[in-house]
CSV table of C-alpha atoms and ligand atoms in Angstrom, one decimal:
chain,number,residue,atom,x,y,z
O,1,MET,CA,0.1,0.1,0.0
O,2,LEU,CA,3.0,2.4,1.1
O,3,ASN,CA,4.4,1.6,-2.2
O,4,ARG,CA,1.9,2.0,-4.4
O,5,LEU,CA,1.6,5.6,-2.8
O,6,ARG,CA,5.3,6.4,-3.4
O,7,ASN,CA,5.0,5.1,-6.9
O,8,LEU,CA,2.0,7.2,-7.5
O,9,PHE,CA,3.8,10.4,-6.0
O,10,GLU,CA,6.9,9.7,-7.9
O,11,ARG,CA,5.2,9.3,-10.9
O,12,VAL,CA,2.5,12.3,-10.3
O,13,VAL,CA,4.4,15.2,-8.3
O,14,ILE,CA,8.2,14.4,-9.1
O,15,GLY,CA,8.1,13.1,-12.1
O,16,GLU,CA,11.2,13.7,-14.4
O,17,SER,CA,12.6,16.4,-11.9
O,18,VAL,CA,15.6,15.5,-10.1
O,19,PRO,CA,15.5,18.4,-7.8
O,20,ARG,CA,12.2,17.4,-6.6
O,21,LEU,CA,13.4,14.0,-6.3
O,22,VAL,CA,16.2,15.4,-4.0
O,23,ARG,CA,13.7,17.5,-2.0
O,24,TRP,CA,11.4,14.5,-1.6
O,25,GLY,CA,14.2,12.3,-0.6
O,26,LYS,CA,15.4,14.6,2.2
O,27,ALA,CA,12.3,15.6,3.3
O,28,VAL,CA,10.9,12.1,4.1
O,29,PRO,CA,11.2,11.2,7.9
O,30,ARG,CA,13.6,8.5,8.8
O,31,ALA,CA,10.7,6.2,10.6
O,32,ALA,CA,8.8,6.9,7.1
O,33,ILE,CA,11.5,5.7,5.2
O,34,ARG,CA,11.7,2.4,7.5
O,35,ASP,CA,8.2,1.9,6.8
O,36,LEU,CA,8.6,2.4,3.0
O,37,GLN,CA,11.2,0.0,3.2
O,38,ALA,CA,9.6,-2.5,5.0
O,39,ASP,CA,6.7,-2.3,2.6
O,40,ALA,CA,8.8,-2.9,-0.3
O,41,PHE,CA,10.3,-5.6,0.8
O,42,ARG,CA,7.5,-7.6,1.2
O,43,VAL,CA,6.3,-6.5,-2.2
O,44,ALA,CA,9.8,-7.4,-3.8
O,45,PHE,CA,9.7,-10.9,-1.9
O,46,ARG,CA,6.2,-11.9,-2.6
O,47,TYR,CA,7.2,-10.9,-6.4
O,48,ALA,CA,10.4,-13.3,-6.3
O,49,ALA,CA,8.9,-16.1,-4.4
O,50,THR,CA,6.7,-16.7,-7.0
O,51,ARG,CA,8.6,-15.9,-10.2
O,52,GLN,CA,12.0,-16.8,-9.1
O,53,LYS,CA,13.0,-20.1,-9.6
O,54,PHE,CA,16.4,-19.9,-7.4
O,55,LEU,CA,14.2,-18.5,-4.4
O,56,ALA,CA,11.2,-20.5,-4.8
O,57,ARG,CA,13.5,-23.6,-4.5
O,58,LYS,CA,15.4,-22.1,-1.5
O,59,LEU,CA,12.3,-21.5,0.4
O,60,GLN,CA,11.2,-25.3,-0.2
O,61,GLU,CA,14.5,-26.6,0.9
O,62,HIS,CA,13.7,-24.9,4.3
O,63,GLY,CA,10.4,-25.5,4.4
O,64,ILE,CA,9.5,-21.7,4.7
O,65,ASP,CA,6.0,-20.8,3.9
O,66,PRO,CA,5.9,-17.7,1.6
O,67,ALA,CA,3.4,-16.0,3.1
O,68,GLY,CA,4.6,-16.0,6.7
O,69,VAL,CA,7.7,-13.8,5.6
O,70,ARG,CA,7.1,-10.3,6.7
O,71,LYS,CA,10.7,-9.0,7.2
O,72,PRO,CA,14.5,-10.3,6.1
O,73,GLU,CA,15.1,-12.0,9.5
O,74,ASP,CA,12.4,-14.4,8.5
O,75,LEU,CA,14.2,-16.1,5.7
O,76,GLY,CA,16.7,-17.1,8.5
O,77,ASP,CA,19.8,-18.5,6.5
O,78,ILE,CA,18.6,-18.1,3.2
O,79,PHE,CA,20.8,-15.6,1.1
O,80,THR,CA,21.7,-15.5,-2.5
O,81,THR,CA,25.5,-15.6,-2.9
O,82,PRO,CA,27.8,-14.8,-5.3
O,83,ASP,CA,28.7,-18.1,-5.9
O,84,ASP,CA,24.8,-18.6,-6.8
O,85,LEU,CA,24.9,-16.5,-9.3
O,86,LEU,CA,27.9,-18.5,-11.2
O,87,ARG,CA,26.8,-22.0,-10.3
O,88,PHE,CA,23.1,-21.7,-11.6
O,89,PRO,CA,21.6,-20.9,-15.0
O,90,VAL,CA,20.3,-17.3,-15.2
O,91,GLU,CA,17.0,-18.4,-15.8
O,92,ASP,CA,16.9,-19.7,-12.3
O,93,PHE,CA,17.1,-15.9,-11.3
O,94,LEU,CA,15.2,-14.1,-14.3
O,95,CYS,CA,11.7,-12.9,-13.4
O,96,ARG,CA,10.6,-11.4,-16.9
O,97,ARG,CA,12.2,-10.9,-20.1
O,98,PRO,CA,15.5,-8.9,-19.8
O,99,GLN,CA,16.9,-6.1,-22.3
O,100,SER,CA,20.3,-5.9,-21.2
O,101,VAL,CA,23.3,-7.5,-19.3
O,102,PHE,CA,26.2,-6.5,-17.6
O,103,GLU,CA,29.0,-8.9,-16.4
O,104,THR,CA,31.1,-8.2,-13.0
O,105,THR,CA,34.7,-10.0,-12.2
O,106,GLY,CA,35.4,-10.3,-8.7
O,107,THR,CA,39.2,-11.1,-7.7
O,108,SER,CA,38.7,-14.2,-9.1
O,109,GLY,CA,36.9,-16.5,-11.6
O,110,ALA,CA,34.2,-16.2,-14.1
O,111,PRO,CA,32.3,-13.0,-14.2
O,112,LYS,CA,28.9,-13.3,-12.7
O,113,ARG,CA,25.9,-11.6,-14.8
O,114,VAL,CA,23.2,-9.3,-14.3
O,115,TYR,CA,20.4,-8.7,-16.6
O,116,PHE,CA,18.3,-5.6,-16.5
O,117,THR,CA,15.5,-4.0,-18.7
O,118,TYR,CA,16.0,-0.2,-20.1
O,119,ASP,CA,13.6,1.1,-17.7
O,120,GLU,CA,15.7,-0.2,-14.5
O,121,LEU,CA,18.9,1.3,-15.9
O,122,GLU,CA,17.2,4.5,-16.5
O,123,PHE,CA,15.5,3.8,-12.6
O,124,ALA,CA,19.3,3.7,-11.8
O,125,GLY,CA,20.4,6.7,-13.1
O,126,LYS,CA,17.6,8.9,-11.8
O,127,TYR,CA,18.8,8.4,-8.0
O,128,GLU,CA,22.4,8.6,-9.1
O,129,ALA,CA,21.4,11.8,-10.7
O,130,ALA,CA,19.9,13.1,-7.3
O,131,ALA,CA,23.1,12.1,-5.5
O,132,LEU,CA,25.1,13.5,-7.9
O,133,TRP,CA,22.6,16.7,-8.0
O,134,GLU,CA,22.7,16.9,-3.9
O,135,ASN,CA,26.6,17.4,-4.2
O,136,GLY,CA,26.6,20.3,-6.3
O,137,VAL,CA,26.2,18.8,-10.0
O,138,ARG,CA,24.0,21.3,-12.0
O,139,PRO,CA,23.0,21.7,-16.0
O,140,GLY,CA,25.8,24.0,-17.3
O,141,ASP,CA,28.4,21.7,-15.6
O,142,ARG,CA,30.7,19.1,-18.1
O,143,VAL,CA,31.0,15.5,-16.6
O,144,VAL,CA,33.7,13.4,-18.2
O,145,CYS,CA,33.4,9.9,-16.7
O,146,THR,CA,36.5,7.6,-17.2
O,147,PHE,CA,34.6,4.2,-15.2
O,148,ASP,CA,36.0,1.3,-17.1
O,149,PRO,CA,33.4,0.2,-20.1
O,150,GLY,CA,33.3,-3.5,-21.5
O,151,TYR,CA,30.3,-5.3,-19.9
O,152,TRP,CA,30.6,-3.1,-17.0
O,153,LEU,CA,27.5,-0.9,-15.9
O,154,SER,CA,28.6,2.1,-14.0
O,155,SER,CA,29.6,4.5,-17.1
O,156,TRP,CA,25.9,3.8,-18.5
O,157,VAL,CA,24.2,4.7,-15.3
O,158,THR,CA,26.6,7.9,-14.8
O,159,PHE,CA,25.5,8.8,-18.5
O,160,LEU,CA,22.1,8.3,-17.7
O,161,ALA,CA,22.4,10.1,-14.3
O,162,CYS,CA,23.4,13.2,-16.7
O,163,LYS,CA,20.9,12.7,-19.2
O,164,ARG,CA,18.2,13.0,-16.7
O,165,MET,CA,19.8,16.2,-15.3
O,166,GLU,CA,20.3,17.3,-18.7
O,167,VAL,CA,23.9,18.1,-17.8
O,168,PHE,CA,26.8,17.8,-20.5
O,169,CYS,CA,28.5,14.4,-20.3
O,170,SER,CA,31.4,12.2,-21.9
O,171,ALA,CA,31.5,8.5,-21.0
O,172,VAL,CA,34.6,7.9,-22.6
O,173,GLY,CA,35.7,4.4,-21.4
O,174,LYS,CA,39.0,4.5,-19.7
O,175,PRO,CA,41.8,6.1,-21.6
O,176,THR,CA,44.9,6.3,-20.4
O,177,PRO,CA,45.5,9.5,-18.0
O,178,ARG,CA,48.2,10.7,-20.0
O,179,ASP,CA,45.8,10.8,-23.4
O,180,PHE,CA,43.2,12.1,-21.7
O,181,TYR,CA,44.8,14.6,-20.1
O,182,PRO,CA,44.3,17.4,-22.8
O,183,SER,CA,41.0,16.6,-23.2
O,184,LEU,CA,40.3,18.5,-19.9
O,185,ALA,CA,41.1,21.7,-21.1
O,186,LEU,CA,39.7,21.0,-24.6
O,187,TYR,CA,36.2,20.2,-23.6
O,188,ARG,CA,36.0,22.1,-20.3
O,189,TYR,CA,35.0,19.2,-17.9
O,190,ASN,CA,34.6,20.7,-14.5
O,191,VAL,CA,33.2,17.4,-13.0
O,192,ILE,CA,35.4,14.0,-13.1
O,193,VAL,CA,33.9,10.9,-12.1
O,194,ALA,CA,36.7,8.1,-11.8
O,195,ASP,CA,38.2,5.2,-10.3
O,196,PRO,CA,40.5,6.3,-7.5
O,197,THR,CA,43.6,4.9,-9.2
O,198,TRP,CA,42.8,6.6,-12.3
O,199,LEU,CA,42.2,9.5,-10.6
O,200,VAL,CA,45.6,9.6,-8.7
O,201,SER,CA,47.2,9.3,-12.1
O,202,LEU,CA,45.8,11.9,-13.7
O,203,THR,CA,46.5,14.4,-10.6
O,204,GLU,CA,49.8,13.4,-11.3
O,205,ILE,CA,50.1,14.4,-14.7
O,206,ALA,CA,48.3,17.4,-14.0
O,207,GLU,CA,50.1,18.6,-10.4
O,208,LYS,CA,53.2,18.8,-13.1
O,209,GLU,CA,51.5,20.2,-16.3
O,210,GLY,CA,48.6,22.2,-14.7
O,211,THR,CA,45.3,21.6,-13.4
O,212,VAL,CA,41.7,23.3,-14.8
O,213,PRO,CA,38.8,24.7,-12.6
O,214,VAL,CA,37.0,21.5,-11.3
O,215,LYS,CA,33.7,21.8,-9.3
O,216,VAL,CA,33.8,18.3,-7.5
O,217,ILE,CA,35.6,15.1,-8.3
O,218,MET,CA,33.2,11.3,-7.9
O,219,ALA,CA,35.3,8.4,-6.9
O,220,ALA,CA,34.1,5.0,-7.1
O,221,GLY,CA,34.9,1.4,-8.1
O,222,ASP,CA,37.1,0.6,-5.1
O,223,ARG,CA,38.3,2.0,-2.1
O,224,MET,CA,40.3,5.2,-1.9
O,225,SER,CA,42.7,5.8,1.4
O,226,ASN,CA,42.5,9.5,2.6
O,227,VAL,CA,46.3,9.7,1.6
O,228,TYR,CA,45.1,9.8,-2.1
O,229,ARG,CA,41.9,11.8,-1.3
O,230,GLY,CA,43.7,14.4,0.4
O,231,TYR,CA,46.3,14.5,-2.1
O,232,VAL,CA,43.6,14.8,-5.5
O,233,GLN,CA,41.5,17.2,-3.3
O,234,ASP,CA,44.6,19.4,-2.8
O,235,VAL,CA,45.9,19.6,-6.1
O,236,TRP,CA,42.4,20.0,-7.9
O,237,GLN,CA,41.4,22.3,-4.8
O,238,ALA,CA,38.2,20.4,-5.2
O,239,PRO,CA,36.4,17.9,-2.7
O,240,VAL,CA,36.7,14.1,-3.7
O,241,ILE,CA,33.3,12.6,-3.1
O,242,LEU,CA,33.1,8.9,-2.9
O,243,GLY,CA,30.4,6.5,-4.2
O,244,TYR,CA,29.7,2.6,-3.7
O,245,GLY,CA,28.4,0.4,-5.7
O,246,SER,CA,28.5,-2.4,-7.8
O,247,THR,CA,27.0,-4.6,-10.8
O,248,GLU,CA,24.6,-6.9,-8.9
O,249,ALA,CA,23.2,-3.9,-7.4
O,250,GLY,CA,22.6,-2.0,-10.8
O,251,GLY,CA,24.9,0.8,-10.0
O,252,GLY,CA,25.2,2.8,-7.4
O,253,VAL,CA,23.7,2.2,-3.8
O,254,GLY,CA,25.3,4.8,-1.7
O,255,MET,CA,27.1,8.0,-2.1
O,256,GLU,CA,28.9,10.7,0.4
O,257,CYS,CA,27.8,13.6,1.0
O,258,ARG,CA,29.7,17.1,1.9
O,259,ARG,CA,30.5,15.8,4.9
O,260,ARG,CA,32.5,12.8,3.7
O,261,ASP,CA,31.8,10.7,6.5
O,262,GLY,CA,30.3,7.6,5.4
O,263,TYR,CA,27.8,6.6,2.4
O,264,HIS,CA,24.4,7.6,2.4
O,265,ILE,CA,22.7,4.2,1.8
O,266,ASP,CA,19.9,4.5,-1.1
O,267,GLU,CA,17.1,3.4,1.2
O,268,PHE,CA,14.0,3.7,-1.4
O,269,ASN,CA,15.8,1.0,-3.7
O,270,PHE,CA,17.5,-1.1,-1.1
O,271,LEU,CA,17.2,-2.6,2.0
O,272,PHE,CA,20.6,-3.7,3.8
O,273,GLU,CA,21.5,-5.8,6.5
O,274,ILE,CA,25.0,-6.3,8.3
O,275,VAL,CA,25.2,-9.8,9.3
O,276,ASN,CA,27.5,-11.9,11.8
O,277,PRO,CA,28.6,-8.3,13.0
O,278,ASP,CA,31.9,-8.4,15.3
O,279,ASP,CA,32.1,-6.1,18.5
O,280,GLU,CA,32.3,-3.0,16.9
O,281,GLY,CA,29.5,-3.6,14.5
O,282,TYR,CA,31.5,-4.5,11.5
O,283,GLY,CA,29.9,-7.5,9.4
O,284,GLU,CA,29.1,-8.5,5.6
O,285,LEU,CA,26.9,-6.2,3.5
O,286,VAL,CA,23.9,-7.8,2.8
O,287,MET,CA,21.7,-6.4,0.0
O,288,THR,CA,17.8,-6.9,-0.9
O,289,THR,CA,16.9,-5.2,-4.3
O,290,LEU,CA,13.5,-3.7,-3.8
O,291,SER,CA,12.7,-2.1,-7.2
O,292,ARG,CA,14.4,-4.2,-9.7
O,293,ARG,CA,12.0,-6.6,-11.1
O,294,THR,CA,13.9,-8.5,-13.9
O,295,GLN,CA,16.7,-10.2,-12.2
O,296,PRO,CA,15.6,-9.1,-8.2
O,297,LEU,CA,18.2,-10.4,-5.7
O,298,ILE,CA,17.0,-11.3,-2.3
O,299,ARG,CA,19.5,-11.0,0.4
O,300,TYR,CA,22.4,-10.9,-1.6
O,301,ARG,CA,26.0,-11.2,0.1
O,302,MET,CA,27.7,-8.3,-1.3
O,303,ARG,CA,31.5,-9.5,0.5
O,304,ASP,CA,32.4,-6.5,1.7
O,305,VAL,CA,32.6,-5.9,5.3
O,306,ALA,CA,30.9,-2.5,6.9
O,307,ARG,CA,28.8,-0.9,9.4
O,308,PHE,CA,25.8,1.3,10.1
O,309,ILE,CA,26.5,4.5,11.3
O,310,ASP,CA,23.2,5.4,12.8
O,311,GLU,CA,23.9,9.2,14.3
O,312,PRO,CA,22.2,11.5,11.6
O,313,CYS,CA,24.2,13.2,9.7
O,314,PRO,CA,24.7,16.9,10.3
O,315,CYS,CA,23.9,17.3,6.5
O,316,GLY,CA,20.3,16.8,7.3
O,317,ALA,CA,19.8,13.8,5.0
O,318,PRO,CA,17.7,11.3,6.5
O,319,LEU,CA,19.3,8.3,4.7
O,320,ARG,CA,21.2,6.1,6.9
O,321,ARG,CA,24.8,6.0,6.4
O,322,ILE,CA,27.1,2.8,6.3
O,323,SER,CA,30.9,3.3,7.2
O,324,SER,CA,33.7,3.2,4.5
O,325,ILE,CA,34.2,-0.7,3.4
O,326,LYS,CA,36.4,-2.0,5.8
O,327,GLY,CA,37.5,-4.6,2.9
O,328,ARG,CA,36.4,-7.6,1.1
O,329,ARG,CA,35.0,-10.2,3.2
O,330,ASP,CA,37.1,-12.8,1.7
O,331,GLU,CA,40.1,-10.5,2.6
O,332,MET,CA,39.7,-10.9,5.9
O,333,VAL,CA,42.4,-13.2,7.4
O,334,VAL,CA,42.6,-14.6,10.8
O,335,MET,CA,46.0,-14.9,12.0
O,336,GLY,CA,48.5,-14.2,15.0
O,337,ALA,CA,48.0,-10.7,15.0
O,338,GLY,CA,43.9,-10.7,15.1
O,339,ASN,CA,41.3,-10.0,12.3
O,340,MET,CA,43.1,-8.5,9.4
O,341,TYR,CA,41.7,-6.5,7.0
O,342,PRO,CA,43.3,-4.4,4.0
O,343,GLU,CA,42.2,-1.5,5.5
O,344,ILE,CA,44.6,-2.0,8.4
O,345,PHE,CA,47.4,-1.8,6.0
O,346,GLU,CA,46.1,1.1,3.9
O,347,ARG,CA,46.4,3.1,7.0
O,348,VAL,CA,49.6,1.6,8.3
O,349,LEU,CA,51.4,2.6,4.7
O,350,CYS,CA,49.5,5.9,4.5
O,351,GLY,CA,52.5,8.4,4.6
O,352,VAL,CA,55.6,6.0,4.8
O,353,LYS,CA,57.8,7.8,2.0
O,354,GLY,CA,59.3,5.9,-0.7
O,355,VAL,CA,56.9,3.1,-1.4
O,356,SER,CA,54.4,3.2,-4.5
O,357,GLU,CA,50.8,2.7,-4.1
O,358,ASN,CA,50.8,-0.3,-5.4
O,359,TRP,CA,52.1,-2.9,-2.5
O,360,GLN,CA,50.5,-6.2,-0.9
O,361,VAL,CA,50.6,-7.8,2.6
O,362,ALA,CA,50.7,-11.5,2.9
O,363,VAL,CA,50.0,-13.7,5.6
O,364,ARG,CA,52.9,-16.8,5.4
O,365,GLN,CA,53.8,-19.8,7.5
O,366,GLU,CA,57.3,-20.6,8.6
O,367,GLY,CA,57.8,-23.4,10.6
O,368,LEU,CA,54.8,-22.8,13.6
O,369,HIS,CA,54.7,-18.9,12.9
O,370,ASP,CA,52.6,-16.9,11.0
O,371,ILE,CA,54.6,-14.2,8.9
O,372,LEU,CA,52.9,-10.9,8.0
O,373,GLU,CA,54.7,-10.0,4.9
O,374,PHE,CA,54.8,-6.6,3.4
O,375,ARG,CA,55.7,-6.5,-0.3
O,376,LEU,CA,56.6,-2.9,-1.3
O,377,GLU,CA,57.6,-1.5,-4.6
O,378,LEU,CA,60.4,0.9,-4.2
O,379,SER,CA,59.4,4.4,-5.7
O,380,ASN,CA,61.9,7.1,-5.2
O,381,GLY,CA,65.1,5.5,-3.9
O,382,CYS,CA,64.5,5.7,0.1
O,383,SER,CA,66.5,3.3,1.7
O,384,THR,CA,64.8,-0.3,2.4
O,385,GLY,CA,65.9,0.3,6.4
O,386,ALA,CA,64.4,3.5,6.4
O,387,ILE,CA,61.3,2.4,4.9
O,388,GLU,CA,60.9,-0.9,7.1
O,389,GLU,CA,61.6,1.5,9.9
O,390,ALA,CA,58.6,3.9,9.1
O,391,VAL,CA,56.1,0.7,8.5
O,392,ARG,CA,56.9,-0.5,12.0
O,393,HIS,CA,56.6,2.6,13.6
O,394,SER,CA,53.3,3.2,11.7
O,395,LEU,CA,52.0,-0.1,13.1
O,396,GLU,CA,53.1,0.2,16.6
O,397,THR,CA,51.5,3.7,17.0
O,398,ARG,CA,48.3,3.0,14.7
O,399,TYR,CA,47.2,-0.6,16.1
O,400,PRO,CA,48.9,-1.2,19.5
O,401,ASP,CA,47.3,-4.3,19.9
O,402,VAL,CA,48.3,-5.9,16.9
O,403,TRP,CA,51.9,-4.5,17.4
O,404,ALA,CA,51.5,-6.2,20.8
O,405,ASN,CA,50.8,-9.4,19.4
O,406,GLN,CA,54.0,-9.9,17.4
O,407,ALA,CA,56.3,-8.5,20.6
O,408,CYS,CA,55.3,-11.4,22.4
O,409,GLY,CA,55.7,-13.8,19.2
O,410,MET,CA,52.5,-14.4,18.2
O,411,TYR,CA,53.6,-13.3,14.4
O,412,LYS,CA,56.8,-12.5,12.8
O,413,LEU,CA,56.9,-9.2,10.7
O,414,ALA,CA,59.0,-9.4,7.4
O,415,PHE,CA,59.6,-7.3,4.4
O,416,ARG,CA,60.2,-7.7,0.9
O,417,PHE,CA,61.3,-4.6,-1.8
O,418,LEU,CA,60.7,-5.0,-5.3
O,419,ALA,CA,61.4,-2.8,-8.1
O,420,PRO,CA,58.9,-0.8,-9.4
O,421,GLY,CA,55.9,-2.6,-11.3
O,422,GLY,CA,57.6,-5.5,-9.5
O,423,LEU,CA,53.9,-6.8,-8.0
O,424,GLU,CA,51.8,-8.2,-10.6
O,425,GLN,CA,48.1,-7.0,-9.4
O,426,GLY,CA,45.2,-7.4,-12.0
O,427,ARG,CA,42.3,-4.9,-11.9
O,428,LYS,CA,41.2,-5.0,-8.6
O,429,PRO,CA,44.6,-5.4,-6.8
O,430,LYS,CA,44.5,-8.1,-3.5
O,431,ARG,CA,45.8,-5.9,-0.8
O,432,LEU,CA,46.2,-8.7,1.8
O,433,VAL,CA,46.3,-12.3,1.1
O,434,ASP,CA,46.5,-15.4,3.0
O,435,GLU,CA,49.0,-18.1,1.6
O,436,ARG,CA,49.1,-20.5,4.5
O,437,ARG,CA,48.6,-24.1,3.6
O,438,SER,CA,44.9,-25.0,4.6
V,28,LIG,ZN1,25.2,13.6,5.2
């Protein structure tokens, strides 16, 4: 019922207008958002339970009567996993005829496929437009988007978002920063949307050869450490706003506001849970799509670890926030030092001079000991002894507990230094790897 009202309101009152969507999104009280979400969950669940073979089979296996399911927890340990998307034919997930397909490659293995209709892509674009609008993008701006193309979805959604706002947009694939650099001035782009690594490379060029006036920079696709964010912001004199999304989500699910303290999540179109939280509330993000009908995902395990930030944001937006992503769940390593996430090493290495942004930490086994090995590419001729000392000092001051476990012999630290380019990493670099025999 609530959702029928919302849909009617969205169609009749908001229509095509992005500013009206933003005003509405900020005016709905938090309690009403929860009610809308709960209602939308029931609608999306009932829809999928009768049309999606995968879900129907799961319900049967677990002896759950769909009529009794009111909220996600009623589904017990029924989830949809990335492995399910790989293992079962797509027909098991499709609920109606699709018009488009995108792929997502994880850190390993075959791509997962997600299907959409044009309407769903336009819809995702509308909500991304709202997030960009809230961060200051307006008609008259010129957006360049350099997300990886191919079977990836994000550049299309950004393009559709700009189309919706009637903002000039070039979604140009992913040229090398060097090839792209002259186009900045040529086309007078003042909004850059890109992945963090590409952005840092472009910024290095601009720092030497000159910047252009930029209003705001949006980065997504991977985590970005505060050091790199700070560097990019300093060079361009513009805020860097981070977004969080995935192909499975159909684009963005969350974006920072100007406060840059956690992602405001799109609670109108997704319901998030955090499962198996630790003492601090960090656990795996689980997402249910509330608005998609071609390939809805009920309780999809995103493999990313984060926590909810429940305090209201000073920006006034009622949408709940999640923390920055601590790491991928499959990157968490349990060892003598404690539960290790890539984020720990991003922080430890932040500010250590003489190493490139291409690094990896491995957990190895030597005899009965866990070894925590830093694999670092040398970037500007600092002595390896000085770098090692700086890393040890940083670990000790930032993570005294992790350090203490080392001091009392629970594990040992090791260092391996490589020439620039010596560390082979794919599109999504694995920052933390577990190489112990299982
Ligand atoms: Zn905010």
